[in-house]
PDB file of C-alpha atoms and ligand atoms in Angstrom:
ATOM      1  CA  UNK A 104      -0.062  -0.027   0.011  1.00 45.00           C
ATOM      2  CA  UNK A 105       0.954   3.531  -0.478  1.00 47.00           C
ATOM      3  CA  UNK A 106       3.004   5.340   2.204  1.00 49.00           C
ATOM      4  CA  UNK A 107       1.996   8.797   0.818  1.00 63.00           C
ATOM      5  CA  UNK A 108       0.602  11.065   3.365  1.00 81.00           C
ATOM      6  CA  UNK A 109      -2.986  11.461   3.158  1.00 87.00           C
ATOM      7  CA  UNK A 110      -4.007  15.033   4.219  1.00 92.00           C
ATOM      8  CA  UNK A 111      -7.308  16.753   4.963  1.00 94.00           C
ATOM      9  CA  UNK A 112      -7.212  19.131   2.080  1.00 95.00           C
ATOM     10  CA  UNK A 113     -10.445  21.024   2.705  1.00 95.00           C
ATOM     11  CA  UNK A 114     -13.482  21.043   4.757  1.00 96.00           C
ATOM     12  CA  UNK A 115     -16.918  22.696   5.109  1.00 98.00           C
ATOM     13  CA  UNK A 116     -20.154  22.293   6.873  1.00 98.00           C
ATOM     14  CA  UNK A 117     -22.556  20.386   4.737  1.00 98.00           C
ATOM     15  CA  UNK A 118     -26.391  20.543   5.503  1.00 98.00           C
ATOM     16  CA  UNK A 119     -28.077  17.163   4.399  1.00 96.00           C
ATOM     17  CA  UNK A 120     -31.406  15.589   4.698  1.00 94.00           C
ATOM     18  CA  UNK A 121     -30.157  13.826   7.809  1.00 95.00           C
ATOM     19  CA  UNK A 122     -28.450  16.770   9.440  1.00 96.00           C
ATOM     20  CA  UNK A 123     -25.454  18.932   9.152  1.00 97.00           C
ATOM     21  CA  UNK A 124     -21.916  17.268   8.903  1.00 98.00           C
ATOM     22  CA  UNK A 125     -18.456  18.462   8.356  1.00 98.00           C
ATOM     23  CA  UNK A 126     -17.310  17.255   4.971  1.00 98.00           C
ATOM     24  CA  UNK A 127     -13.561  16.765   4.461  1.00 97.00           C
ATOM     25  CA  UNK A 128     -11.585  15.806   1.351  1.00 97.00           C
ATOM     26  CA  UNK A 129      -8.579  13.487   1.978  1.00 97.00           C
ATOM     27  CA  UNK A 130      -5.861  12.843  -0.527  1.00 94.00           C
ATOM     28  CA  UNK A 131      -2.015  13.220  -0.829  1.00 92.00           C
ATOM     29  CA  UNK A 132      -2.518  15.536  -3.931  1.00 91.00           C
ATOM     30  CA  UNK A 133      -4.375  18.818  -3.615  1.00 89.00           C
ATOM     31  CA  UNK A 134      -5.262  18.637  -7.404  1.00 92.00           C
ATOM     32  CA  UNK A 135      -6.870  15.073  -7.117  1.00 92.00           C
ATOM     33  CA  UNK A 136     -10.322  15.223  -8.676  1.00 93.00           C
ATOM     34  CA  UNK A 137     -11.510  11.999  -6.642  1.00 94.00           C
ATOM     35  CA  UNK A 138     -10.281  12.400  -3.087  1.00 96.00           C
ATOM     36  CA  UNK A 139     -11.619  10.209  -0.341  1.00 97.00           C
ATOM     37  CA  UNK A 140     -14.211  11.942   1.665  1.00 97.00           C
ATOM     38  CA  UNK A 141     -15.136  12.030   5.422  1.00 98.00           C
ATOM     39  CA  UNK A 142     -18.409  13.168   6.732  1.00 98.00           C
ATOM     40  CA  UNK A 143     -18.563  13.705  10.386  1.00 98.00           C
ATOM     41  CA  UNK A 144     -21.091  14.908  12.971  1.00 98.00           C
ATOM     42  CA  UNK A 145     -19.874  18.464  14.185  1.00 98.00           C
ATOM     43  CA  UNK A 146     -20.208  17.100  17.873  1.00 98.00           C
ATOM     44  CA  UNK A 147     -18.266  13.813  17.229  1.00 98.00           C
ATOM     45  CA  UNK A 148     -16.182  13.057  20.217  1.00 97.00           C
ATOM     46  CA  UNK A 149     -13.032  11.090  19.300  1.00 97.00           C
ATOM     47  CA  UNK A 150     -12.142  10.528  23.002  1.00 96.00           C
ATOM     48  CA  UNK A 151     -15.130   7.898  22.990  1.00 96.00           C
ATOM     49  CA  UNK A 152     -15.513   5.018  20.490  1.00 98.00           C
ATOM     50  CA  UNK A 153     -16.979   6.678  17.383  1.00 98.00           C
ATOM     51  CA  UNK A 154     -19.910   5.155  15.198  1.00 98.00           C
ATOM     52  CA  UNK A 155     -18.197   4.780  11.852  1.00 98.00           C
ATOM     53  CA  UNK A 156     -19.242   3.654   8.447  1.00 98.00           C
ATOM     54  CA  UNK A 157     -16.419   2.819   6.123  1.00 97.00           C
ATOM     55  CA  UNK A 158     -18.291   2.943   2.679  1.00 97.00           C
ATOM     56  CA  UNK A 159     -16.656   2.204  -0.670  1.00 95.00           C
ATOM     57  CA  UNK A 160     -17.966   4.136  -3.444  1.00 96.00           C
ATOM     58  CA  UNK A 161     -20.765   2.506  -5.544  1.00 96.00           C
ATOM     59  CA  UNK A 162     -21.977   4.983  -7.982  1.00 96.00           C
ATOM     60  CA  UNK A 163     -24.726   2.849  -9.330  1.00 96.00           C
ATOM     61  CA  UNK A 164     -26.147   2.155  -5.856  1.00 96.00           C
ATOM     62  CA  UNK A 165     -25.304   5.527  -4.025  1.00 96.00           C
ATOM     63  CA  UNK A 166     -26.241   7.868  -6.738  1.00 96.00           C
ATOM     64  CA  UNK A 167     -28.677   6.038  -8.987  1.00 96.00           C
ATOM     65  CA  UNK A 168     -30.248   3.824  -6.326  1.00 94.00           C
ATOM     66  CA  UNK A 169     -29.687   0.747  -8.311  1.00 94.00           C
ATOM     67  CA  UNK A 170     -31.549  -2.298  -7.083  1.00 92.00           C
ATOM     68  CA  UNK A 171     -28.678  -4.574  -7.997  1.00 90.00           C
ATOM     69  CA  UNK A 172     -26.964  -4.190  -4.707  1.00 90.00           C
ATOM     70  CA  UNK A 173     -27.750  -2.541  -1.225  1.00 91.00           C
ATOM     71  CA  UNK A 174     -25.033   0.061  -1.195  1.00 93.00           C
ATOM     72  CA  UNK A 175     -27.253   3.064  -1.409  1.00 95.00           C
ATOM     73  CA  UNK A 176     -29.570   1.789   1.243  1.00 94.00           C
ATOM     74  CA  UNK A 177     -26.724   0.925   3.598  1.00 95.00           C
ATOM     75  CA  UNK A 178     -25.232   4.534   3.058  1.00 96.00           C
ATOM     76  CA  UNK A 179     -28.598   6.045   3.785  1.00 95.00           C
ATOM     77  CA  UNK A 180     -29.111   3.860   6.914  1.00 95.00           C
ATOM     78  CA  UNK A 181     -25.603   4.817   8.069  1.00 96.00           C
ATOM     79  CA  UNK A 182     -26.169   8.450   7.540  1.00 97.00           C
ATOM     80  CA  UNK A 183     -29.197   8.139   9.859  1.00 96.00           C
ATOM     81  CA  UNK A 184     -27.051   6.446  12.346  1.00 97.00           C
ATOM     82  CA  UNK A 185     -24.088   9.040  12.382  1.00 97.00           C
ATOM     83  CA  UNK A 186     -26.653  11.890  12.793  1.00 97.00           C
ATOM     84  CA  UNK A 187     -28.094  10.132  15.816  1.00 97.00           C
ATOM     85  CA  UNK A 188     -24.934   8.934  17.318  1.00 98.00           C
ATOM     86  CA  UNK A 189     -22.573  11.779  16.355  1.00 98.00           C
ATOM     87  CA  UNK A 190     -20.361   9.430  14.154  1.00 98.00           C
ATOM     88  CA  UNK A 191     -18.694   9.531  10.788  1.00 98.00           C
ATOM     89  CA  UNK A 192     -18.924   8.132   7.319  1.00 98.00           C
ATOM     90  CA  UNK A 193     -15.502   7.525   5.561  1.00 98.00           C
ATOM     91  CA  UNK A 194     -16.284   7.395   1.786  1.00 98.00           C
ATOM     92  CA  UNK A 195     -13.518   5.535  -0.112  1.00 96.00           C
ATOM     93  CA  UNK A 196     -13.061   5.889  -3.954  1.00 95.00           C
ATOM     94  CA  UNK A 197     -12.864   2.146  -4.764  1.00 92.00           C
ATOM     95  CA  UNK A 198     -15.763   1.754  -7.100  1.00 89.00           C
ATOM     96  CA  UNK A 199     -17.022  -1.698  -7.710  1.00 86.00           C
ATOM     97  CA  UNK A 200     -14.897  -3.141  -5.028  1.00 86.00           C
ATOM     98  CA  UNK A 201     -11.981  -1.617  -6.503  1.00 86.00           C
ATOM     99  CA  UNK A 202     -12.473  -2.594 -10.131  1.00 90.00           C
ATOM    100  CA  UNK A 203     -13.782   0.701 -11.318  1.00 92.00           C
ATOM    101  CA  UNK A 204     -17.055   1.668 -13.039  1.00 94.00           C
ATOM    102  CA  UNK A 205     -16.141   0.477 -16.588  1.00 95.00           C
ATOM    103  CA  UNK A 206     -15.207  -3.039 -15.365  1.00 93.00           C
ATOM    104  CA  UNK A 207     -18.331  -3.034 -13.125  1.00 93.00           C
ATOM    105  CA  UNK A 208     -20.630  -2.362 -16.100  1.00 95.00           C
ATOM    106  CA  UNK A 209     -18.913  -5.065 -18.007  1.00 94.00           C
ATOM    107  CA  UNK A 210     -19.356  -7.410 -15.135  1.00 93.00           C
ATOM    108  CA  UNK A 211     -23.009  -6.422 -14.927  1.00 93.00           C
ATOM    109  CA  UNK A 212     -23.341  -7.523 -18.436  1.00 93.00           C
ATOM    110  CA  UNK A 213     -21.874 -10.927 -17.647  1.00 93.00           C
ATOM    111  CA  UNK A 214     -24.350 -11.119 -14.883  1.00 91.00           C
ATOM    112  CA  UNK A 215     -27.204 -10.609 -17.263  1.00 91.00           C
ATOM    113  CA  UNK A 216     -25.976 -13.850 -18.858  1.00 92.00           C
ATOM    114  CA  UNK A 217     -26.376 -15.752 -15.542  1.00 91.00           C
ATOM    115  CA  UNK A 218     -22.919 -15.344 -13.705  1.00 91.00           C
ATOM    116  CA  UNK A 219     -22.869 -14.291 -10.090  1.00 89.00           C
ATOM    117  CA  UNK A 220     -20.727 -11.278  -8.978  1.00 86.00           C
ATOM    118  CA  UNK A 221     -17.593 -13.395  -8.342  1.00 89.00           C
ATOM    119  CA  UNK A 222     -17.802 -15.374 -11.603  1.00 91.00           C
ATOM    120  CA  UNK A 223     -18.294 -12.140 -13.536  1.00 91.00           C
ATOM    121  CA  UNK A 224     -15.115 -10.695 -12.172  1.00 90.00           C
ATOM    122  CA  UNK A 225     -13.244 -13.839 -12.991  1.00 92.00           C
ATOM    123  CA  UNK A 226     -14.571 -13.782 -16.495  1.00 92.00           C
ATOM    124  CA  UNK A 227     -12.862 -10.277 -16.883  1.00 92.00           C
ATOM    125  CA  UNK A 228      -9.569 -11.639 -15.321  1.00 92.00           C
ATOM    126  CA  UNK A 229     -10.204  -9.677 -12.224  1.00 91.00           C
ATOM    127  CA  UNK A 230     -10.412 -10.687  -8.464  1.00 87.00           C
ATOM    128  CA  UNK A 231     -13.583 -10.459  -6.515  1.00 84.00           C
ATOM    129  CA  UNK A 232     -12.422  -7.749  -4.269  1.00 84.00           C
ATOM    130  CA  UNK A 233      -9.517  -5.157  -4.437  1.00 84.00           C
ATOM    131  CA  UNK A 234     -10.611  -2.941  -1.582  1.00 84.00           C
ATOM    132  CA  UNK A 235      -7.985  -1.660   0.797  1.00 86.00           C
ATOM    133  CA  UNK A 236      -9.042  -0.098   4.094  1.00 90.00           C
ATOM    134  CA  UNK A 237      -5.717   1.134   5.092  1.00 91.00           C
ATOM    135  CA  UNK A 238      -6.574   4.520   3.855  1.00 93.00           C
ATOM    136  CA  UNK A 239      -9.603   4.548   6.079  1.00 96.00           C
ATOM    137  CA  UNK A 240      -7.355   3.806   8.984  1.00 96.00           C
ATOM    138  CA  UNK A 241      -5.154   6.829   8.051  1.00 95.00           C
ATOM    139  CA  UNK A 242      -8.208   9.114   7.676  1.00 97.00           C
ATOM    140  CA  UNK A 243      -9.620   7.955  11.058  1.00 97.00           C
ATOM    141  CA  UNK A 244      -6.371   8.630  12.595  1.00 95.00           C
ATOM    142  CA  UNK A 245      -6.054  12.072  11.162  1.00 95.00           C
ATOM    143  CA  UNK A 246      -9.588  12.765  12.627  1.00 96.00           C
ATOM    144  CA  UNK A 247      -8.115  11.576  16.045  1.00 96.00           C
ATOM    145  CA  UNK A 248     -10.356   8.415  16.155  1.00 97.00           C
ATOM    146  CA  UNK A 249      -8.688   5.275  17.614  1.00 97.00           C
ATOM    147  CA  UNK A 250     -11.700   3.342  18.690  1.00 98.00           C
ATOM    148  CA  UNK A 251     -14.852   2.743  16.642  1.00 98.00           C
ATOM    149  CA  UNK A 252     -18.186   1.115  16.610  1.00 98.00           C
ATOM    150  CA  UNK A 253     -18.165  -0.175  13.056  1.00 97.00           C
ATOM    151  CA  UNK A 254     -21.349  -0.091  10.949  1.00 97.00           C
ATOM    152  CA  UNK A 255     -20.872  -3.151   8.720  1.00 95.00           C
ATOM    153  CA  UNK A 256     -21.767  -6.589   7.779  1.00 92.00           C
ATOM    154  CA  UNK A 257     -18.354  -7.395   6.423  1.00 91.00           C
ATOM    155  CA  UNK A 258     -15.966  -9.144   8.789  1.00 90.00           C
ATOM    156  CA  UNK A 259     -13.039  -8.472   6.450  1.00 89.00           C
ATOM    157  CA  UNK A 260     -13.418  -4.762   7.128  1.00 93.00           C
ATOM    158  CA  UNK A 261     -13.010  -5.401  10.895  1.00 94.00           C
ATOM    159  CA  UNK A 262      -9.868  -7.362  10.462  1.00 94.00           C
ATOM    160  CA  UNK A 263      -8.438  -4.951   7.970  1.00 93.00           C
ATOM    161  CA  UNK A 264      -8.928  -1.893  10.194  1.00 96.00           C
ATOM    162  CA  UNK A 265      -7.735  -3.798  13.307  1.00 96.00           C
ATOM    163  CA  UNK A 266      -4.592  -4.619  11.318  1.00 96.00           C
ATOM    164  CA  UNK A 267      -4.048  -0.935  10.904  1.00 95.00           C
ATOM    165  CA  UNK A 268      -4.401  -0.039  14.657  1.00 95.00           C
ATOM    166  CA  UNK A 269      -7.961   0.864  14.716  1.00 97.00           C
ATOM    167  CA  UNK A 270      -9.811  -0.789  17.570  1.00 97.00           C
ATOM    168  CA  UNK A 271     -13.205  -2.037  16.649  1.00 97.00           C
ATOM    169  CA  UNK A 272     -15.083  -2.189  19.985  1.00 97.00           C
ATOM    170  CA  UNK A 273     -18.455  -3.127  18.435  1.00 96.00           C
ATOM    171  CA  UNK A 274     -19.882  -4.120  15.150  1.00 96.00           C
ATOM    172  CA  UNK A 275     -23.238  -2.450  14.277  1.00 95.00           C
ATOM    173  CA  UNK A 276     -25.098  -4.631  11.703  1.00 93.00           C
ATOM    174  CA  UNK A 277     -27.057  -3.012   8.748  1.00 89.00           C
ATOM    175  CA  UNK A 278     -29.924  -5.218   7.818  1.00 83.00           C
ATOM    176  CA  UNK A 279     -31.370  -4.046   4.544  1.00 80.00           C
ATOM    177  CA  UNK A 280     -34.258  -6.285   3.259  1.00 78.00           C
ATOM    178  CA  UNK A 281     -33.475  -7.823  -0.029  1.00 81.00           C
ATOM    179  CA  UNK A 282     -35.447  -6.970  -3.206  1.00 82.00           C
ATOM    180  CA  UNK A 283     -36.285  -9.435  -6.053  1.00 82.00           C
ATOM    181  CA  UNK A 284     -33.291  -8.002  -8.019  1.00 81.00           C
ATOM    182  CA  UNK A 285     -30.678  -8.000  -5.390  1.00 82.00           C
ATOM    183  CA  UNK A 286     -31.455 -11.204  -3.471  1.00 82.00           C
ATOM    184  CA  UNK A 287     -29.079 -13.485  -5.460  1.00 79.00           C
ATOM    185  CA  UNK A 288     -26.311 -10.862  -5.022  1.00 79.00           C
ATOM    186  CA  UNK A 289     -26.854 -10.550  -1.324  1.00 80.00           C
ATOM    187  CA  UNK A 290     -26.837 -14.486  -1.107  1.00 80.00           C
ATOM    188  CA  UNK A 291     -23.368 -14.468  -2.817  1.00 80.00           C
ATOM    189  CA  UNK A 292     -21.994 -11.938  -0.458  1.00 78.00           C
ATOM    190  CA  UNK A 293     -23.261 -14.000   2.463  1.00 80.00           C
ATOM    191  CA  UNK A 294     -22.288 -17.457   1.203  1.00 80.00           C
ATOM    192  CA  UNK A 295     -19.126 -16.689  -0.830  1.00 77.00           C
ATOM    193  CA  UNK A 296     -17.813 -13.456   0.732  1.00 75.00           C
ATOM    194  CA  UNK A 297     -18.471 -14.115   4.409  1.00 78.00           C
ATOM    195  CA  UNK A 298     -20.867 -11.200   5.031  1.00 79.00           C
ATOM    196  CA  UNK A 299     -23.041 -11.459   8.150  1.00 77.00           C
ATOM    197  CA  UNK A 300     -26.494 -10.735   7.003  1.00 69.00           C
ATOM    198  CA  UNK A 301     -28.343 -11.701  10.211  1.00 55.00           C
TER     199      UNK A 301
HETATM  200 ZN1  LIG B1175     -23.292  -1.268  -4.856  1.00 57.10          ZN
END
């Protein structure tokens, strides 16, 4: 992983549907058009374990509310929690589990022909997951956060953050009811990728 220094390049107060949050952009390059983002409650207290969602960008789910996954609904649910619990969302620019939007669209095309999400990536010569959470750990550290209550269904995230010196004191599950379209995808996440969907 990169050893470059991730810096808080700019921040502002952002009013949202859920409440007002401090939005910060993190990157090692002030000209970076796609910095990682952190959204935190103005009264977040890093001396206590902080409710944190580490969310990897999913343009189709987060922006277009695609029914092929549950990312947008997970982000919305996390926003509600961080407003209530004075927490933070770390938004990482690793679209499509790190394969990028073009490969993701190609993978969706394969899925139309009956492959699951893992098989579709394999057909493209890609691995199922390229996500790296060490940047999230760097961002948390720069916000003064050492202990978190992680809002996730993904045990890999807990392991990965723990390996980067963030103490996960509790896991907060996000249970999003499946729809007819994403049911198979959620089953794959549960059965082949170890997600805890109960
Ligand atoms: Zn998604």
